[in-house]
Coordinates of C-alpha atoms in Angstrom, one line a residue:
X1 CA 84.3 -21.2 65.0
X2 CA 88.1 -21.6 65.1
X3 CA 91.0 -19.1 66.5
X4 CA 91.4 -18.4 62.3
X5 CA 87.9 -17.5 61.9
X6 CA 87.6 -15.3 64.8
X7 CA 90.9 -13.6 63.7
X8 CA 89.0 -13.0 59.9
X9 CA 86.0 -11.5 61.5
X10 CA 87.7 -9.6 63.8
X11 CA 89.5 -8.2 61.4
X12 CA 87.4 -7.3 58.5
X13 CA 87.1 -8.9 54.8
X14 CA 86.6 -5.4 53.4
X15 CA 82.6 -6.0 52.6
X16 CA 81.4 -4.1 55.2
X17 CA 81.7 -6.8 58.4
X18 CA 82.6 -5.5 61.7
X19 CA 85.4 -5.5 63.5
X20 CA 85.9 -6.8 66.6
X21 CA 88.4 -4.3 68.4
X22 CA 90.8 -5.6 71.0
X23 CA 91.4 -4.9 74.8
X24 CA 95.3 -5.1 74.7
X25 CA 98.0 -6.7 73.1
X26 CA 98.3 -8.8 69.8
X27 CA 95.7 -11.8 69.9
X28 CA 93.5 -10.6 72.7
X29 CA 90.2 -9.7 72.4
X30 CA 88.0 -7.2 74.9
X31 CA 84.6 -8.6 76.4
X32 CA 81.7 -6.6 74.4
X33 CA 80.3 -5.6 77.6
X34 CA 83.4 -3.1 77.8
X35 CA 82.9 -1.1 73.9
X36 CA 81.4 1.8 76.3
X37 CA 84.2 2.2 78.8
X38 CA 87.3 1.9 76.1
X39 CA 85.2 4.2 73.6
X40 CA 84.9 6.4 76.7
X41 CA 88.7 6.2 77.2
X42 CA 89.5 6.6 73.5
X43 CA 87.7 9.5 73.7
X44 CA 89.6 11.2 77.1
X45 CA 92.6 10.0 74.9
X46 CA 91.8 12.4 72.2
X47 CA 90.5 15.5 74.6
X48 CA 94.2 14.9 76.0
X49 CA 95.9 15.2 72.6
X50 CA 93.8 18.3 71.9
X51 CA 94.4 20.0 74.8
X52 CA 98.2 19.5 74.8
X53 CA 97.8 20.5 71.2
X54 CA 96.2 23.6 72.1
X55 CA 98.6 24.4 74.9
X56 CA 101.5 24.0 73.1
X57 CA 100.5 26.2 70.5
X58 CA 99.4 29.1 73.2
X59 CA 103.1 28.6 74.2
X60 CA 104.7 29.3 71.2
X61 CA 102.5 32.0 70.4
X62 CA 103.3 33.6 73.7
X63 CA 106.7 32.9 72.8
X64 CA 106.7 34.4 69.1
X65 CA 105.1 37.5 70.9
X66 CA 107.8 38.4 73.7
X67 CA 110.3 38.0 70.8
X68 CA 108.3 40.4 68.3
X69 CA 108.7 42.9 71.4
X70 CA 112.3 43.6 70.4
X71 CA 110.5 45.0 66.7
X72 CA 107.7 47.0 68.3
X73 CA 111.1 49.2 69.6
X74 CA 112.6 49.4 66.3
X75 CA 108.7 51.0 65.1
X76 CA 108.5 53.1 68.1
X77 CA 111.6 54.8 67.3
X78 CA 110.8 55.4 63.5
X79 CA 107.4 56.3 64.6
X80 CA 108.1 58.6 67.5
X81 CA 111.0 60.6 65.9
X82 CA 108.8 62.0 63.5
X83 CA 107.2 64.0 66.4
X84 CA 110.2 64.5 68.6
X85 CA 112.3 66.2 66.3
X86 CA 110.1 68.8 66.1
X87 CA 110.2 69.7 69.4
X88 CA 114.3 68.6 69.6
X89 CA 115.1 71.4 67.2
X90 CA 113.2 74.0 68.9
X91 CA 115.2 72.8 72.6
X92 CA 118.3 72.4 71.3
X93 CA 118.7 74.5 68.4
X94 CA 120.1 72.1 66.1
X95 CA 120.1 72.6 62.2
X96 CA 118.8 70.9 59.4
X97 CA 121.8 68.6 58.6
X98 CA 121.6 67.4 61.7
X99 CA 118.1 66.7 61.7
X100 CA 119.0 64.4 59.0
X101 CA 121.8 62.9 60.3
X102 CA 120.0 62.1 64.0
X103 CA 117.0 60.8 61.9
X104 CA 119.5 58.7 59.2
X105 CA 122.0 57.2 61.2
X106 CA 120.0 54.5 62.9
X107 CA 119.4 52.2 60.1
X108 CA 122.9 52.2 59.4
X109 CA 123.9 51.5 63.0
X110 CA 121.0 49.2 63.2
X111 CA 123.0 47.3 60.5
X112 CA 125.8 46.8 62.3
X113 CA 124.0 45.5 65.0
X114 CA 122.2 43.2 63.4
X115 CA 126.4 41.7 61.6
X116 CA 127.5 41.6 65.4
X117 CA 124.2 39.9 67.2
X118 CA 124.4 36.8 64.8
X119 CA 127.8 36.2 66.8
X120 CA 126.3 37.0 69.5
X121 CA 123.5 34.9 69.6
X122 CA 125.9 31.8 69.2
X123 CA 127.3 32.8 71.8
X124 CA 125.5 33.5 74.1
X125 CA 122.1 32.2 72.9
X126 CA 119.3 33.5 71.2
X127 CA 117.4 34.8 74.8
X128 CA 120.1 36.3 75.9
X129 CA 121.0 38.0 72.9
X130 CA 117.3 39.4 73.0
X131 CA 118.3 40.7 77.3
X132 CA 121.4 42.1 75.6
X133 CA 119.4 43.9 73.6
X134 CA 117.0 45.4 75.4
X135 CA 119.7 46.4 78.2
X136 CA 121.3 48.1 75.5
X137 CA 118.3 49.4 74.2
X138 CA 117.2 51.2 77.4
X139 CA 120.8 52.7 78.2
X140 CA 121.1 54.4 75.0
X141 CA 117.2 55.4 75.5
X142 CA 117.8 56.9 78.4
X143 CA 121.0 58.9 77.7
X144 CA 118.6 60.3 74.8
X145 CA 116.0 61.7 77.4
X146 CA 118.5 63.6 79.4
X147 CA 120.9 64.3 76.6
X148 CA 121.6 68.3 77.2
X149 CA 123.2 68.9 74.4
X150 CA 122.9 67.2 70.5
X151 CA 126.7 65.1 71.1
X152 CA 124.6 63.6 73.8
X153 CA 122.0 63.1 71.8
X154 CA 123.9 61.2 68.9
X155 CA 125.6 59.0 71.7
X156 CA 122.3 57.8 73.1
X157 CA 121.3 57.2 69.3
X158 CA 123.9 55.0 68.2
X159 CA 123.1 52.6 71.5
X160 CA 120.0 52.8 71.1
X161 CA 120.4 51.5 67.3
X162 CA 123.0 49.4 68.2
X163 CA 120.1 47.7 70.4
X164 CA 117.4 47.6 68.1
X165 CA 120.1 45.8 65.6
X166 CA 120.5 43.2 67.8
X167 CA 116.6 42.6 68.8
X168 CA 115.6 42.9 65.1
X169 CA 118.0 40.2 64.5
X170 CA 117.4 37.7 66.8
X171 CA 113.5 37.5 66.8
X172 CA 112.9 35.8 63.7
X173 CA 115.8 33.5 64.4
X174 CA 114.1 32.6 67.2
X175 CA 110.9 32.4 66.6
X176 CA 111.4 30.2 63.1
X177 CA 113.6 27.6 65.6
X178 CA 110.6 27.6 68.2
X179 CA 107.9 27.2 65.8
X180 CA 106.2 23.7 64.6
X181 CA 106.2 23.5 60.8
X182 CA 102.8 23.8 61.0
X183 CA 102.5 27.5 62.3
X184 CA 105.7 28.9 61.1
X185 CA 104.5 30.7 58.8
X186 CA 102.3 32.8 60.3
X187 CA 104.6 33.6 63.6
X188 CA 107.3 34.3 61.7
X189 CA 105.2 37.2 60.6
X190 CA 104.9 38.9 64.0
X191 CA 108.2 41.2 64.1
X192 CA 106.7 42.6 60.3
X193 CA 103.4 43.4 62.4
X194 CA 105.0 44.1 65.5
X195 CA 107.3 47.1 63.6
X196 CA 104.3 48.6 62.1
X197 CA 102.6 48.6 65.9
X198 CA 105.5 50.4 67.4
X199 CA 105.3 52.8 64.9
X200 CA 101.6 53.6 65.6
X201 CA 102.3 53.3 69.4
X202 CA 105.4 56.5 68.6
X203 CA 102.8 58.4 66.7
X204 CA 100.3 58.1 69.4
X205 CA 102.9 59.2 71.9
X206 CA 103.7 62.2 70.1
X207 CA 100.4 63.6 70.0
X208 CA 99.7 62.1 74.3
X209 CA 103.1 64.6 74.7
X210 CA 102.3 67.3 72.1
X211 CA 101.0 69.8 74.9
X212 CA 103.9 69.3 77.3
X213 CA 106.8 72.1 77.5
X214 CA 109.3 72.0 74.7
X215 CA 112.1 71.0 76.8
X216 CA 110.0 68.2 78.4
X217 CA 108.2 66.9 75.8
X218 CA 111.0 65.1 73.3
X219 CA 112.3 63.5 76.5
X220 CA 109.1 62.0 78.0
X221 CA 108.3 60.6 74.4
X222 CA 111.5 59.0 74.2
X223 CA 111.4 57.8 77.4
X224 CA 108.1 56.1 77.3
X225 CA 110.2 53.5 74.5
X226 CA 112.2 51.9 77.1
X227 CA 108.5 49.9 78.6
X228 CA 108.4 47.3 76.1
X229 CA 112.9 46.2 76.4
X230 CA 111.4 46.0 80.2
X231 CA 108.9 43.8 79.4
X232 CA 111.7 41.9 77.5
X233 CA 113.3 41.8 80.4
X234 CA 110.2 39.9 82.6
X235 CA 109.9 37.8 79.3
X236 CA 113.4 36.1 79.7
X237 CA 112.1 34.5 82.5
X238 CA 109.2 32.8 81.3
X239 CA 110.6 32.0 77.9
X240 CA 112.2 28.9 77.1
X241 CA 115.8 28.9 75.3
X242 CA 116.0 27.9 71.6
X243 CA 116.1 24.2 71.3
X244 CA 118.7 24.3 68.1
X245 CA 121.1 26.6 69.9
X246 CA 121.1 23.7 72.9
X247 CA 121.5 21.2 70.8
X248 CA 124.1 23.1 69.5
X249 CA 125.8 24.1 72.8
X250 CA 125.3 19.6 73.8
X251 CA 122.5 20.3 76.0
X252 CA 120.2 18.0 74.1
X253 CA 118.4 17.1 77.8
X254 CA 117.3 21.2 77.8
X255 CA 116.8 21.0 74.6
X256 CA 114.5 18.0 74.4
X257 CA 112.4 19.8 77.7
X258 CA 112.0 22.3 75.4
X259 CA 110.6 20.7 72.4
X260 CA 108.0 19.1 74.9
X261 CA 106.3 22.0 75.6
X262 CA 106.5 23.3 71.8
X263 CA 105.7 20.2 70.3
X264 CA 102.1 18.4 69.6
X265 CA 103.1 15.4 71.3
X266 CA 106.1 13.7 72.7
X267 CA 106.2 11.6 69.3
X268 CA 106.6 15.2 67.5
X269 CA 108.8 16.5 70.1
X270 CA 111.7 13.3 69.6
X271 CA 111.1 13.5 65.9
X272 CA 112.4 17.3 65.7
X273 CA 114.8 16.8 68.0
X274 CA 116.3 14.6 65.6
X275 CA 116.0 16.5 62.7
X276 CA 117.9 19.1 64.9
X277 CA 120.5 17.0 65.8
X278 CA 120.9 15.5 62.2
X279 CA 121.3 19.4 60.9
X280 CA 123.4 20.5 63.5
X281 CA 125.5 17.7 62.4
X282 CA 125.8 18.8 59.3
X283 CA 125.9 22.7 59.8
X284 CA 129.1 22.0 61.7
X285 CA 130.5 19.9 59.0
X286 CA 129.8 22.2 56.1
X287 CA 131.2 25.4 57.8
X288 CA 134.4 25.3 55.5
X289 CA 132.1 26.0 52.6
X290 CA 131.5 30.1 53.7
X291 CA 134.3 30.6 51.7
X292 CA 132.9 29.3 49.0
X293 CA 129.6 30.7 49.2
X294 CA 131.1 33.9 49.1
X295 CA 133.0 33.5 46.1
X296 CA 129.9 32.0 44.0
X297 CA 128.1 35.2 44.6
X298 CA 130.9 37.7 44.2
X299 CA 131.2 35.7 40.6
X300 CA 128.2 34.6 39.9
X301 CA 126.3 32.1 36.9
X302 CA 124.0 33.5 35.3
X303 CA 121.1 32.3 37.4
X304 CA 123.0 33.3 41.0
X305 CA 123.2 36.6 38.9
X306 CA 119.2 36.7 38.1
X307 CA 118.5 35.7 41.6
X308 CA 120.9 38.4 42.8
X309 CA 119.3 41.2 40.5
X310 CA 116.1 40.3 41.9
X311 CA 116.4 39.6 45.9
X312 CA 118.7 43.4 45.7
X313 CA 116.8 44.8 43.7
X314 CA 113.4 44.4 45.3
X315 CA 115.1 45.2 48.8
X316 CA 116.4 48.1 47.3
X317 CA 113.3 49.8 45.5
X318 CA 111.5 48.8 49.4
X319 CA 113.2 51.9 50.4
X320 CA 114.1 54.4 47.6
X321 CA 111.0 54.5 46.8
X322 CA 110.7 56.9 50.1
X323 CA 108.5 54.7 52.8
X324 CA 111.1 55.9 55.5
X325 CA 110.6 59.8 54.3
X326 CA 107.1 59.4 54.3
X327 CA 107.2 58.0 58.1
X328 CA 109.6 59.8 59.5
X329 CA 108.9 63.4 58.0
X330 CA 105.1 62.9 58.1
X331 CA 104.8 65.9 60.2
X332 CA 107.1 67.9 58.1
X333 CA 105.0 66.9 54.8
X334 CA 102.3 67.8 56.6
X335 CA 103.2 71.3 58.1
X336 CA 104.2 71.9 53.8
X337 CA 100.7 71.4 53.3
X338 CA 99.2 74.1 55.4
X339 CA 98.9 72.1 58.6
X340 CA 99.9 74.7 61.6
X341 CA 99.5 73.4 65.0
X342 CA 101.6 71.0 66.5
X343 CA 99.0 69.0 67.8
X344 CA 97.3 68.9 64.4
X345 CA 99.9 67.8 63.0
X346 CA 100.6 65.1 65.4
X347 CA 97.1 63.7 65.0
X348 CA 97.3 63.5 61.5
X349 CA 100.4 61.4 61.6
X350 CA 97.7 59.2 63.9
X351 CA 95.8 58.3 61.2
X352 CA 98.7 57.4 59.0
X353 CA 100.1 54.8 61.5
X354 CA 96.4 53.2 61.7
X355 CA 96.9 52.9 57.6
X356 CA 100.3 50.8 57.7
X357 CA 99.5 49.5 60.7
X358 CA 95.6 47.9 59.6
X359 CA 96.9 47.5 55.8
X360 CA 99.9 45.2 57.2
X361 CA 97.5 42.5 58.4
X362 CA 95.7 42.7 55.2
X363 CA 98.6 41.7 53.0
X364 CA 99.5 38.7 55.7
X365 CA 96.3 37.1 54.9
X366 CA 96.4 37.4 51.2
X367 CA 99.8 36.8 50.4
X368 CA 99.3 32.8 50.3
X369 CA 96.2 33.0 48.8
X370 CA 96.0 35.3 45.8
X371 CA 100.4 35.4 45.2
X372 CA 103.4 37.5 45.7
X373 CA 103.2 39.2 42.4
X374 CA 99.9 40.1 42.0
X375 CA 100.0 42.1 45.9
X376 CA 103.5 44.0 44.1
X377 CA 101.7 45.0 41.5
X378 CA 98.9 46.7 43.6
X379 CA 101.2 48.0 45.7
X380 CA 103.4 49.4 43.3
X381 CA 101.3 50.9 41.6
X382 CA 99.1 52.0 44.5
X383 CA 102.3 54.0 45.9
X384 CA 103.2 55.7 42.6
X385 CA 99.5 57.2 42.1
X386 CA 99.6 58.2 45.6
X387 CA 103.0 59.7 45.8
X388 CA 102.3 61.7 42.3
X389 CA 98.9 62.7 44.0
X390 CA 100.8 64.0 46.9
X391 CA 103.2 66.0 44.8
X392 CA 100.6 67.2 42.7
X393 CA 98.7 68.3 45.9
X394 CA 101.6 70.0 47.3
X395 CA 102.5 72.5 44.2
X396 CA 99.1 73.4 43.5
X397 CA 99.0 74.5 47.5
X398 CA 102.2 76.3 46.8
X399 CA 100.9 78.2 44.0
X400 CA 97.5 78.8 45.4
X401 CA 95.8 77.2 42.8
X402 CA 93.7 74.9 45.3
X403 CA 91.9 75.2 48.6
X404 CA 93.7 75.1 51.5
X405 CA 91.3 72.7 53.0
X406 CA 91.6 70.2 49.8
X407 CA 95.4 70.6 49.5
X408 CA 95.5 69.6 53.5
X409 CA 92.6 66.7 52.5
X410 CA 94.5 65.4 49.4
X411 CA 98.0 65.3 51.4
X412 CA 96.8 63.3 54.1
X413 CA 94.4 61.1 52.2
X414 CA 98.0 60.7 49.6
X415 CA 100.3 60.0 52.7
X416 CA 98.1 57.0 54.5
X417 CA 97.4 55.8 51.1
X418 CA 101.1 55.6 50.2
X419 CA 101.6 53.5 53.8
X420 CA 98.9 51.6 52.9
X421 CA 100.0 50.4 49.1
X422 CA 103.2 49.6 51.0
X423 CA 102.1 47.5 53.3
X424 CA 99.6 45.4 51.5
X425 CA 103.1 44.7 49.2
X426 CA 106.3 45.7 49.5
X427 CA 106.9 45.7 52.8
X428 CA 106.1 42.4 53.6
X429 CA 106.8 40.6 50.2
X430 CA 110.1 41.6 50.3
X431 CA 111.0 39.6 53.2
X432 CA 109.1 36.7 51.6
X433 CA 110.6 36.6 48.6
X434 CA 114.4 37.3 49.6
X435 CA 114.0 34.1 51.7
X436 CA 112.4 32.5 48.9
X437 CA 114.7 32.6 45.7
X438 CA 118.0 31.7 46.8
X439 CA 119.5 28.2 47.4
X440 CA 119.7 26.9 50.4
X441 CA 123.8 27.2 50.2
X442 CA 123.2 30.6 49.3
X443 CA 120.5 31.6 51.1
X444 CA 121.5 33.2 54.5
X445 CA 124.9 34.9 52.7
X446 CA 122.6 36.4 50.1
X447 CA 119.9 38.0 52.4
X448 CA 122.0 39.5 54.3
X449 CA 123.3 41.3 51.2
X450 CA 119.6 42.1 50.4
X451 CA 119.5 43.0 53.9
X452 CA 122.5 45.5 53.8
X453 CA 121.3 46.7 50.7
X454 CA 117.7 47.6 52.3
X455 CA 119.5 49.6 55.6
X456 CA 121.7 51.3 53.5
X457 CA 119.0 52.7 50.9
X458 CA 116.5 53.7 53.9
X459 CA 119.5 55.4 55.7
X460 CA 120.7 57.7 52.9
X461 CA 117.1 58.5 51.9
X462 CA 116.4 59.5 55.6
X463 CA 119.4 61.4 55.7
X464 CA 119.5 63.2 52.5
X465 CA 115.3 64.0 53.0
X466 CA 115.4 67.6 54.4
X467 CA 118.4 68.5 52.0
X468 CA 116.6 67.7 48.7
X469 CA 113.3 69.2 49.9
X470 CA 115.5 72.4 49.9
X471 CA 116.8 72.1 46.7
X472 CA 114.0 70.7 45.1
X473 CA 110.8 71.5 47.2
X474 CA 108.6 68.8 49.4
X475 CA 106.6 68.5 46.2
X476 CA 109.6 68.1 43.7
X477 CA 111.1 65.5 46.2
X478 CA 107.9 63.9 46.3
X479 CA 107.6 63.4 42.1
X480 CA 110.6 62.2 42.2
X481 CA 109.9 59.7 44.1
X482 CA 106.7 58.7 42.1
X483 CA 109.6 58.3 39.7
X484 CA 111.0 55.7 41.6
X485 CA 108.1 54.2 42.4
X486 CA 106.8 53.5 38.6
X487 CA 110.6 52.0 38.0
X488 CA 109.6 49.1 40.4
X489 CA 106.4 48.4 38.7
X490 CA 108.8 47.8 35.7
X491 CA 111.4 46.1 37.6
X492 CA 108.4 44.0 39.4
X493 CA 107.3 42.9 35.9
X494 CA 110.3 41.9 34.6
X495 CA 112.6 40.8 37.4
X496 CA 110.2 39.3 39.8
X497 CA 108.2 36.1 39.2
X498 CA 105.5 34.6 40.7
X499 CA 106.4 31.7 43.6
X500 CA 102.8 31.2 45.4
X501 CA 102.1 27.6 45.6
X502 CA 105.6 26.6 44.5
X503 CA 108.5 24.5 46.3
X504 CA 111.8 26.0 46.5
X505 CA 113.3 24.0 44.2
X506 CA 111.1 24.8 41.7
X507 CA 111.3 28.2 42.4
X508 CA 115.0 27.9 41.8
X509 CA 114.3 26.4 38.5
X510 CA 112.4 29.6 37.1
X511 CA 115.9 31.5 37.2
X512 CA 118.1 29.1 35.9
X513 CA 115.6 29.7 32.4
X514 CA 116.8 33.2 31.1
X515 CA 113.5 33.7 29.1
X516 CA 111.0 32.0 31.6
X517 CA 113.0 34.9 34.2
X518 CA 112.7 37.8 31.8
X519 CA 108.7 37.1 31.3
X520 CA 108.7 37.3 35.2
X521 CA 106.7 34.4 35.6
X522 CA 106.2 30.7 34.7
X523 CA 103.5 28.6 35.0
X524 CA 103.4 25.4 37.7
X525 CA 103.4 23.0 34.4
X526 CA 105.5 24.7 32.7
X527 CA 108.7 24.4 36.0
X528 CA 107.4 20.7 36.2
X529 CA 108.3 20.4 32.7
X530 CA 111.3 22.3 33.0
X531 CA 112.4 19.9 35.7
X532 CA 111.7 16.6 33.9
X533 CA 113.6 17.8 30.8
X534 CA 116.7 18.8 33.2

């Protein structure tokens, strides 16, 4: 048998004959004697890839998780408020307007924040940003515990909201430039679940603190929120920096090292690297187009327009329809509907942080598998019942036409189901769809007007809260929010359409169609169509 027929055998006429693997390079052939030892170290080859595989992916995770810190202080504070100003008001005797105004002001500050840290970040970089954060963070924490007087008190505030701005900012920036494609989905999740963790961890504080002196109490609870910014702290050490920012700042060397420990395999790690280097590249040649940007969406086409109604509008209706009441003034609802006792009414706000908190992982598991529209439905529809069962509840218990102990059972059951309905939907399909709609020339310019829109709504509702109970009643304020709340169903059905399972071109299709946008949704076939007629 010739060198041609030993080359057909050994490499297979597709009938089913064997072939004959090779030791090494082109035209050499391994002794059959050896098929157990290079098997063996085929095998070792693949245990290695798994196991860098695996610890690269621990990495990153550990990563996503010290980021996603920054968030847990942005749900403490919302959380532990609730409870503190109870106690505040009683210490320092302040009144109702400013109740509202201590409560309101830091999503609006927050906001700021949040304009300033993308600066920042390019600055400075996207782990520092998260240090500068958490320093900031803890000083305006701080000044809050010893505040003597409520100046004080606003001074620490705006700091400390000034801080959470910048960490709510920068952790999904970082995480999304950390994260293989593969998993980036899921981690950029974390900061949604880390918020709703915070705010359980601020309800359990409150009711840990309940029995401590009034003066003592609001201070320890709000000083216990400065742990996590030091665990930031610790974090910045063991974190890496974000490759794109290094690439940015010519430290491709760092930024390579980086991508190493991030990446599957060192063929992975080159090939983002690239990619990084090829959009950086182009980011820095396309920066004269802002301008541009800007003007397309402050004059819209009819499509920008749709998209514009919808990414708003949904951001919006997140927070007029009164999540941020709920949270914040839990303990005031509660205390309306019979509740007494401090600590009672602590505890209760317990259980409505396990709701949002359990409720939250629920939705991240089924919004890829049953759709975005389908989950806004539920939860739409789910809050409106619960807030009109909760208004209900409360003006029968003001006219003593039920039970005390089924007005307290009905408020409480209404409350955590209202967290729950929002976070199996609209709180977290929100953020997915406002990053989902828009262009990609569009896209970061018209989120953070969704963005702007969604601070501003959960500041004045917070803010104006205690003044419309007292024109209206908790239960009046509360139907009128059910109000609200069946709007969005309506505006879900007709603005929103269904973009499960579809690319982002496509999805950009379904709003340049003004019919296909008013039905709300369009079939897969029918946007394939769509695009093969355009």
């Amino acid at each position: 048998m010739g060198s041609m027929d030993l080359e057909e055998v050994g490499n297979g006429n597709g009938n089913g004959l064997p072939r004959l693997p090779r030791l090494g390079g082109k035209g050499k052939y391994r002794r059959m004697d050896a098929g157990v030892n290079e098997e063996e170290a085929e095998g070792e080859v693949l245990a290695m890839g798994r196991s860098r595989r695996s610890e690269s992916r621990r990495y990153v995770f550990a990563c996503a998780v010290f980021a996603s810190l920054n968030n847990v202080l942005l749900g403490y504070d919302v959380g532990v408020m609730s409870g503190c100003i109870l106690f505040i008001q009683k210490d320092l005797h302040i009144t109702e307007v400013q109740q509202e105004v201590l409560i309101g002001c830091l999503s609006i500050i927050s906001l700021f924040g949040s304009l300033v840290g993308g600066r920042t970040s390019d600055a400075i970089g996207r782990k520092w940003t998260m240090g500068l954060a958490a320093i900031v963070f803890q000083i305006g924490a701080t000044i809050m515990a010893f505040a003597p007087s409520f100046l004080v008190l606003m001074i620490g505030r705006l700091l400390a909201g000034v801080g959470i701005g910048f960490g709510v900012m920068i952790a999904p920036v970082y995480i999304v430039e950390i994260s293989p494609a593969v998993a980036r989905g899921s981690l950029t999740s974390f900061p949604e679940i880390f918020i709703n963790i915070g705010i359980l961890l601020g309800y359990i504080s409150n009711y840990a603190f309940s029995g401590l002196s009034e003066h003592i109490s609001w201070r320890v609870m709000i000083g216990v929120g400065i742990l996590p910014s030091v665990f930031i702290g610790f974090a910045l050490f063991v974190i890496p920096e974000s490759p794109r920012w290094l690439v940015m700042q010519k430290r491709v060397n760092e930024a390579r090292s980086v991508l190493m420990k991030v990446s599957d395999s060192d063929g992975d790690a080159e090939q983002r690297l690239a990619e990084i280097e090829k959009a950086a590249s182009v980011t820095g040649a396309e920066g004269h187009k802002e301008k541009a940007v800007w003007r397309e969406l402050l004059r819209p086409s009819p499509a920008v327009r749709r998209m514009l109604i919808t990414g708003f509008g949904i951001q919006c209706f997140q927070q007029v329809t009164g999540i941020d009441a709920t949270v914040y003034y839990s303990p005031t609802i509660f205390r309306n509907a019979g509740i007494k006792s401090d600590n009672k009414l602590l505890a209760a706000t317990v259980a409505v942080g396990f709701a949002k908190t359990v409720f939250i992982l629920v939705a991240i598991f089924l919004i890829d598998r049953v759709g975005r529209k389908p989950l806004l439905y539920v939860s739409t529809i789910g809050m409106t019942m619960c807030l009109f069962g909760l208004s209900l509840a409360l003006s029968l218990l003001r006219h003593d036409l039920v039970s005390a102990k089924v007005g307290i059972g009905v408020a409480i059951l209404a409350v955590c189901g209202n967290v729950a309905f929002f976070s199996v939907g609209m709180g977290p399909v929100c953020w997915v769809l406002s990053s989902e709609i828009f262009p990609l020339r569009l896209r970061a310019q018209a989120s953070a007007l969704g963005a702007v829109g969604n601070r501003v709504s959960s500041g004045l509702v917070a803010m104006s809260f205690l003044s419309m109970c007292r024109i209206l009643s908790v239960a009046g304020t509360f139907f009128i929010f059910s109000l609200v709340s069946a709007v969005s169903v309506v505006f879900v059905y007709k603005y929103v359409p269904e973009t499960k399972g579809k690319t982002l071109e496509q999805i950009e299709v379904l709003f340049q169609n003004g019919i296909e946008w008013e039905r709300g949704e369009v079939e897969l076939g029918d946007v394939e169509h769509l695009v093969q007629r355009n």
